[in-house]
Each structure stands twice: as structure tokens, then as C-alpha cells.
JSON list of C-alpha atoms in Angstrom, two decimals:
[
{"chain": "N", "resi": 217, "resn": "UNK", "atom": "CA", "xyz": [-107.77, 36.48, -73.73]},
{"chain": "N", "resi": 218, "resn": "UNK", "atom": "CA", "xyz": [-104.99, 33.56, -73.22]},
{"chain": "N", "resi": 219, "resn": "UNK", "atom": "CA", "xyz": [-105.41, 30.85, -70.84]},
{"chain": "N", "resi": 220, "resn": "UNK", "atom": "CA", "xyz": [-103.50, 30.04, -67.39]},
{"chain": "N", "resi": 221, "resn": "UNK", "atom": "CA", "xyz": [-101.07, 27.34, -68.58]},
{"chain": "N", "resi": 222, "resn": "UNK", "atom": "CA", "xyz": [-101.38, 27.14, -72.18]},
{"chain": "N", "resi": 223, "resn": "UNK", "atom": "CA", "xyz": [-98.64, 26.89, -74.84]},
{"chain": "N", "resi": 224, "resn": "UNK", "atom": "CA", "xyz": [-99.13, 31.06, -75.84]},
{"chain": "N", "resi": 225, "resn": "UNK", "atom": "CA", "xyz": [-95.32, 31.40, -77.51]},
{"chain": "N", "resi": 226, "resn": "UNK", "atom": "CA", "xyz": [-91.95, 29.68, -78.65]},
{"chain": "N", "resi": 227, "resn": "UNK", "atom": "CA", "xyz": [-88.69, 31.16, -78.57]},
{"chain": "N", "resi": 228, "resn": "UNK", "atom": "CA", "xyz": [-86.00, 29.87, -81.03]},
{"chain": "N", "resi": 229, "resn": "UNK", "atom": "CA", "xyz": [-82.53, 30.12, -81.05]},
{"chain": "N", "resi": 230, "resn": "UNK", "atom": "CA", "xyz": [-81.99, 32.85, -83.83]},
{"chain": "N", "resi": 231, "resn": "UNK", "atom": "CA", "xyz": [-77.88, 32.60, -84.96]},
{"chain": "N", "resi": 232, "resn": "UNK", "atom": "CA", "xyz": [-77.23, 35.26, -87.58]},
{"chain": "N", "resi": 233, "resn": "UNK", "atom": "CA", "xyz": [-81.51, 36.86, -87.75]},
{"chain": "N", "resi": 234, "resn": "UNK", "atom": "CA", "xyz": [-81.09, 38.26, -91.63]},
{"chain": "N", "resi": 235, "resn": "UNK", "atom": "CA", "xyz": [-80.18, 34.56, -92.76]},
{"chain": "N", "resi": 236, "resn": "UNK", "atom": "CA", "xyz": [-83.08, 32.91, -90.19]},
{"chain": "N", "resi": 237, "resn": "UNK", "atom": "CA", "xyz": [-85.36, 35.45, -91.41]},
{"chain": "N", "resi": 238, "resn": "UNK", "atom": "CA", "xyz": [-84.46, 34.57, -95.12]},
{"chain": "N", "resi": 239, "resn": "UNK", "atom": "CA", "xyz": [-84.39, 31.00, -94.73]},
{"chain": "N", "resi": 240, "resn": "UNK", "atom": "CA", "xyz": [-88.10, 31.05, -93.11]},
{"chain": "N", "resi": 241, "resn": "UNK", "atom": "CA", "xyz": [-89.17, 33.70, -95.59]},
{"chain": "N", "resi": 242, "resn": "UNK", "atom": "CA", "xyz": [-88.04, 31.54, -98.70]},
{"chain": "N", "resi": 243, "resn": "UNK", "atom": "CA", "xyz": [-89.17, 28.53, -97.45]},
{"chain": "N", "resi": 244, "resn": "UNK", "atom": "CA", "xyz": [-92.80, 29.04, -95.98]},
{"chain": "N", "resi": 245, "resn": "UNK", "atom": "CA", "xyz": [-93.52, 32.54, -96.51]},
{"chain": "N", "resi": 246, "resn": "UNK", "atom": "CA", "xyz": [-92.83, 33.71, -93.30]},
{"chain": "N", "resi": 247, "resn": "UNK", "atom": "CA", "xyz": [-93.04, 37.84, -92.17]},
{"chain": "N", "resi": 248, "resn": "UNK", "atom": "CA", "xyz": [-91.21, 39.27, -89.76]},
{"chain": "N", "resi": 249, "resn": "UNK", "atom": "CA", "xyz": [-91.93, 41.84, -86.68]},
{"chain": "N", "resi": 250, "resn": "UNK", "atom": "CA", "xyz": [-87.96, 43.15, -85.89]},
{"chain": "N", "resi": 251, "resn": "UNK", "atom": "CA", "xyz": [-87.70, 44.28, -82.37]},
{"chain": "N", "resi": 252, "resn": "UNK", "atom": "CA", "xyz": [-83.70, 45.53, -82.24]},
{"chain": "N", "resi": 253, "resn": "UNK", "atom": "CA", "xyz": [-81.24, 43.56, -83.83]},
{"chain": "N", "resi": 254, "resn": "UNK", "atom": "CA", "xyz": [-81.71, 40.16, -81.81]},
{"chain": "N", "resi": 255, "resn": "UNK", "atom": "CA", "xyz": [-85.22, 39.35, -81.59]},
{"chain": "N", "resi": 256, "resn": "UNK", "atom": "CA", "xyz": [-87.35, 39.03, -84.81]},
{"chain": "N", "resi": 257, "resn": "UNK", "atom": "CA", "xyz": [-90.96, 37.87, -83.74]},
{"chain": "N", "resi": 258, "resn": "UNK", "atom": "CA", "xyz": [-93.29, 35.84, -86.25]},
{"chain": "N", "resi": 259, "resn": "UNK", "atom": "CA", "xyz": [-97.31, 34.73, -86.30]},
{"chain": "N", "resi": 260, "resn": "UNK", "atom": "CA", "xyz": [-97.53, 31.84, -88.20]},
{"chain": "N", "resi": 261, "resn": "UNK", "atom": "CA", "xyz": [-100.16, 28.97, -86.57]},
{"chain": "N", "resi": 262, "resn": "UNK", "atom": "CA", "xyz": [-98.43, 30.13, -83.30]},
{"chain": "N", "resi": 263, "resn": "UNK", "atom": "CA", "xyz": [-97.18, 33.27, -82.55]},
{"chain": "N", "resi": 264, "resn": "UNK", "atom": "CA", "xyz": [-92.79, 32.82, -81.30]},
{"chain": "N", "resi": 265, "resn": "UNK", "atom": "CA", "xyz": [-89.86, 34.65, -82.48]},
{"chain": "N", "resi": 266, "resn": "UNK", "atom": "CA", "xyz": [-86.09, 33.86, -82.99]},
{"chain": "N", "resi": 267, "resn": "UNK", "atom": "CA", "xyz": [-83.79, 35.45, -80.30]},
{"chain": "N", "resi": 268, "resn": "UNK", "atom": "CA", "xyz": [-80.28, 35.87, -81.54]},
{"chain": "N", "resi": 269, "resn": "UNK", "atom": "CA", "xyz": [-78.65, 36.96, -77.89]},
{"chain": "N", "resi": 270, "resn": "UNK", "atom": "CA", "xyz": [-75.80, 35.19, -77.23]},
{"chain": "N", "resi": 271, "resn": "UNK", "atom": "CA", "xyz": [-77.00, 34.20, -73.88]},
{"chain": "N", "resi": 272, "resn": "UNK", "atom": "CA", "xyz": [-79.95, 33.25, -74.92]},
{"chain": "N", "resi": 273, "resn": "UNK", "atom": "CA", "xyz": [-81.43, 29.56, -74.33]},
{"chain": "N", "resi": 274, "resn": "UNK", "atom": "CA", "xyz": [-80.03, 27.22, -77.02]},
{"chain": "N", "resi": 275, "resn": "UNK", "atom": "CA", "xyz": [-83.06, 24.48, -77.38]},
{"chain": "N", "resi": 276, "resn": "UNK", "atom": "CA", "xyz": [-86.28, 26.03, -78.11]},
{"chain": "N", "resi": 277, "resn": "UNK", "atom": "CA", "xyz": [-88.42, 27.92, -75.11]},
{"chain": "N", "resi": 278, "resn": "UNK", "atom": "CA", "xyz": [-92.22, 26.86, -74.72]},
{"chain": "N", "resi": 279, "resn": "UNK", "atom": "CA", "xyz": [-93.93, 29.93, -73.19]},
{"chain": "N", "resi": 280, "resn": "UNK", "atom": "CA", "xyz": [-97.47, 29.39, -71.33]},
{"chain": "N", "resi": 281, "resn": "UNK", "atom": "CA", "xyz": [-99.38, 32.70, -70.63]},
{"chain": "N", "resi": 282, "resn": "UNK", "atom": "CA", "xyz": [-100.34, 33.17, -66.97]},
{"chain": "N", "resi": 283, "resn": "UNK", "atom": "CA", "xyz": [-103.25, 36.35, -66.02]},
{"chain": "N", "resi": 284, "resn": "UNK", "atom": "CA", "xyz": [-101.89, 36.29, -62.56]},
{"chain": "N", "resi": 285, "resn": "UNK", "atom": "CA", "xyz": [-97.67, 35.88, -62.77]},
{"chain": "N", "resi": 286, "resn": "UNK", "atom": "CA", "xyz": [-96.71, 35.64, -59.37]},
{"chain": "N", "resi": 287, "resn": "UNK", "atom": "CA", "xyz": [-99.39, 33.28, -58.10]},
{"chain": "N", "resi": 288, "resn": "UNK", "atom": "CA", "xyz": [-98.23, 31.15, -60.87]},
{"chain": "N", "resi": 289, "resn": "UNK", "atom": "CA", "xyz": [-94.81, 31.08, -59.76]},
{"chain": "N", "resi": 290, "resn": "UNK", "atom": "CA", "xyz": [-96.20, 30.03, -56.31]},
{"chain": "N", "resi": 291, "resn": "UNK", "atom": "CA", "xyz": [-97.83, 26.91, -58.46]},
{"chain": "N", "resi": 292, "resn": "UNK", "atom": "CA", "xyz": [-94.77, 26.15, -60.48]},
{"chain": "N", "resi": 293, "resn": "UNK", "atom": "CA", "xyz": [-92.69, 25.91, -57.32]},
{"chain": "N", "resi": 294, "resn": "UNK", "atom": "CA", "xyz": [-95.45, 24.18, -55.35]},
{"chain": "N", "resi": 295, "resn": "UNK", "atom": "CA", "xyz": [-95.68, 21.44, -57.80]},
{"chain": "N", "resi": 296, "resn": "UNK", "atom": "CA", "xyz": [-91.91, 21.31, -57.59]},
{"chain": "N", "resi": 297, "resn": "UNK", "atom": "CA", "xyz": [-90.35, 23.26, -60.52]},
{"chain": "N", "resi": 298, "resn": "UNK", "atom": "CA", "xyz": [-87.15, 25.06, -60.23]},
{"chain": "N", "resi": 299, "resn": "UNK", "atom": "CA", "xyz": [-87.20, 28.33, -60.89]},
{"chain": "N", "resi": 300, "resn": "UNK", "atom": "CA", "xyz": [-84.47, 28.94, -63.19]},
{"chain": "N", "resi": 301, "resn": "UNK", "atom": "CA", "xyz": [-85.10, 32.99, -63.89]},
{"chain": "N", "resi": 302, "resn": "UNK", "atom": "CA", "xyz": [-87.55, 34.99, -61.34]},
{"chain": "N", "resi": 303, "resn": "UNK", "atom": "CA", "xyz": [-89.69, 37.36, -62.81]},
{"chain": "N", "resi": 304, "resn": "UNK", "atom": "CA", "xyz": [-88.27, 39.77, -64.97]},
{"chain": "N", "resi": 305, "resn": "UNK", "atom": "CA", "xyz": [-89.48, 42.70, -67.19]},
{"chain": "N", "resi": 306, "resn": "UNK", "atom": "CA", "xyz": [-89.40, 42.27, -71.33]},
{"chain": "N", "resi": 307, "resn": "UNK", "atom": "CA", "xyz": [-90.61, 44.58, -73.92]},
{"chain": "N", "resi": 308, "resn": "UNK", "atom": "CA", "xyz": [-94.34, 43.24, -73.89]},
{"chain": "N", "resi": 309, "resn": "UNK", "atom": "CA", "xyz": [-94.75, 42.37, -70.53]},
{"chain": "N", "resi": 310, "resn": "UNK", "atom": "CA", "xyz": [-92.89, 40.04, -67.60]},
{"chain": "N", "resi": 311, "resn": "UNK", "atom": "CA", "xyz": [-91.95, 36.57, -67.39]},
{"chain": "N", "resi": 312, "resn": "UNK", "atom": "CA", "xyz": [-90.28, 33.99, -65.48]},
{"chain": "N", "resi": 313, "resn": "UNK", "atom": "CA", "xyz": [-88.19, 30.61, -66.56]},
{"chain": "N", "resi": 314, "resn": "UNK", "atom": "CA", "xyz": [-88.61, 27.46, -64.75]},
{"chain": "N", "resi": 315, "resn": "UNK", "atom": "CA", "xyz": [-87.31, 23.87, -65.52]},
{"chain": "N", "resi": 316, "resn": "UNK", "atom": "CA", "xyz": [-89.89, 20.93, -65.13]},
{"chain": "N", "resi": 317, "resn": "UNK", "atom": "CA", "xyz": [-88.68, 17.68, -63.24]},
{"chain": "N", "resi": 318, "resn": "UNK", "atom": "CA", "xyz": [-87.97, 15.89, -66.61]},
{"chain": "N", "resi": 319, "resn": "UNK", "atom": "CA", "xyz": [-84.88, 19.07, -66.85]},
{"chain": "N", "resi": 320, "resn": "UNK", "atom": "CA", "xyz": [-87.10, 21.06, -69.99]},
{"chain": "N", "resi": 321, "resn": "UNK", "atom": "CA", "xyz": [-86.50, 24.69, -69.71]},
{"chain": "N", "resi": 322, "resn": "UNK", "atom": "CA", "xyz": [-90.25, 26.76, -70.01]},
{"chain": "N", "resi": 323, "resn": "UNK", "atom": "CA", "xyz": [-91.34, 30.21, -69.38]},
{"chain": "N", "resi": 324, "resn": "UNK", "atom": "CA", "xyz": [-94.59, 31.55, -68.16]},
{"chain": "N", "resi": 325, "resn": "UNK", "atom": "CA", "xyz": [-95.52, 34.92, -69.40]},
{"chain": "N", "resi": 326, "resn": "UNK", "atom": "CA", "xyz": [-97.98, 37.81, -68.41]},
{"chain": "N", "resi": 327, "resn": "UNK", "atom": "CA", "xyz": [-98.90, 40.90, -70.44]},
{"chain": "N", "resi": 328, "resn": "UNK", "atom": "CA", "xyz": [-99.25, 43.16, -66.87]}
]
């Protein structure tokens, strides 16, 4: 089972998926999980995926894993993050974005 507060996932920027995909696949070998035509998911060392919304974040996402989301939130904010995106339901689970004093956009993520 994942950890309170460790890396568990990275989110990429994804731009036009069939020539990330490619690129990745050429290069290192790379395989591919395709969930809808913006979000192609990889496990390679670490498990992330490149999201190709146009909305999406722009700089890569660290995600941390959390078993208990909310009462992580509570920490986040205690400890004086700014909570960018409450809690929100994803295919997989929910998650929340926060921004750390130093201005780095994170998520934390929970499977329930």
C-alpha cells in the first residue's frame, strides 16, 4: 500500500499524445495505458502519465498518495499550503492540488 506523503505519480504536460507516445516509445521503450484521448498513463521506474487537456498544468505535477484525503488537506493547509484545487473526483480515485510556499504546484491523491 502507498505511503502518506510520498512521491506516488507525475503528471506531464502531453501536447499532441500520438507524437508523445511515439517519441517515448522510440526512445526508451515506453508502453502506454490510453484513458480517452488526453490522458495516456505509463509505468516506467514511476508510475505518471501525459495529460494533453488544454487546461491542464503546464510544468510537471508531483502527486503524493494520502490513505486519509481530507485529513491531509487539513495538514497541507495547517502547514500553510494554498489550496489551489479542493478535492475533486478522477477516474481512479480523488485528489486535491495545492501550491507549497516556494509557489510549486503538487497534488495529493487517494484511491477511496
Amino acid at each position: 500500500m502507498p505511503e502518506d506523503g510520498k512521491l506516488n505519480y507525475i503528471e506531464l504536460p502531453g501536447g499532441p499524445l500520438d507524437e508523445v507516445k511515439a517519441f517515448y516509445g522510440d526512445a526508451f521503450g515506453w508502453t502506454f495505458q490510453d484513458y480517452g484521448p488526453e490522458y495516456a498513463a505509463f509505468n516506467e521506474g514511476l508510475d505518471g502519465g501525459f495529460d494533453a487537456q488544454s487546461d491542464a498544468v503546464r510544468t510537471p505535477l508531483p502527486v503524493l498518495y494520502a490513505n486519509d484525503l481530507e485529513a491531509m488537506l487539513e495538514k497541507v493547509e495547517a502547514a500553510g499550503g494554498e489550496i489551489v484545487k479542493p478535492i475533486f473526483a478522477f477516474p481512479g480515485g480523488r485528489r486535491f492540488h495545492f501550491r507549497d510556499p516556494a509557489g510549486n504546484e503538487l497534488a495529493v491523491w487517494s484511491g477511496t
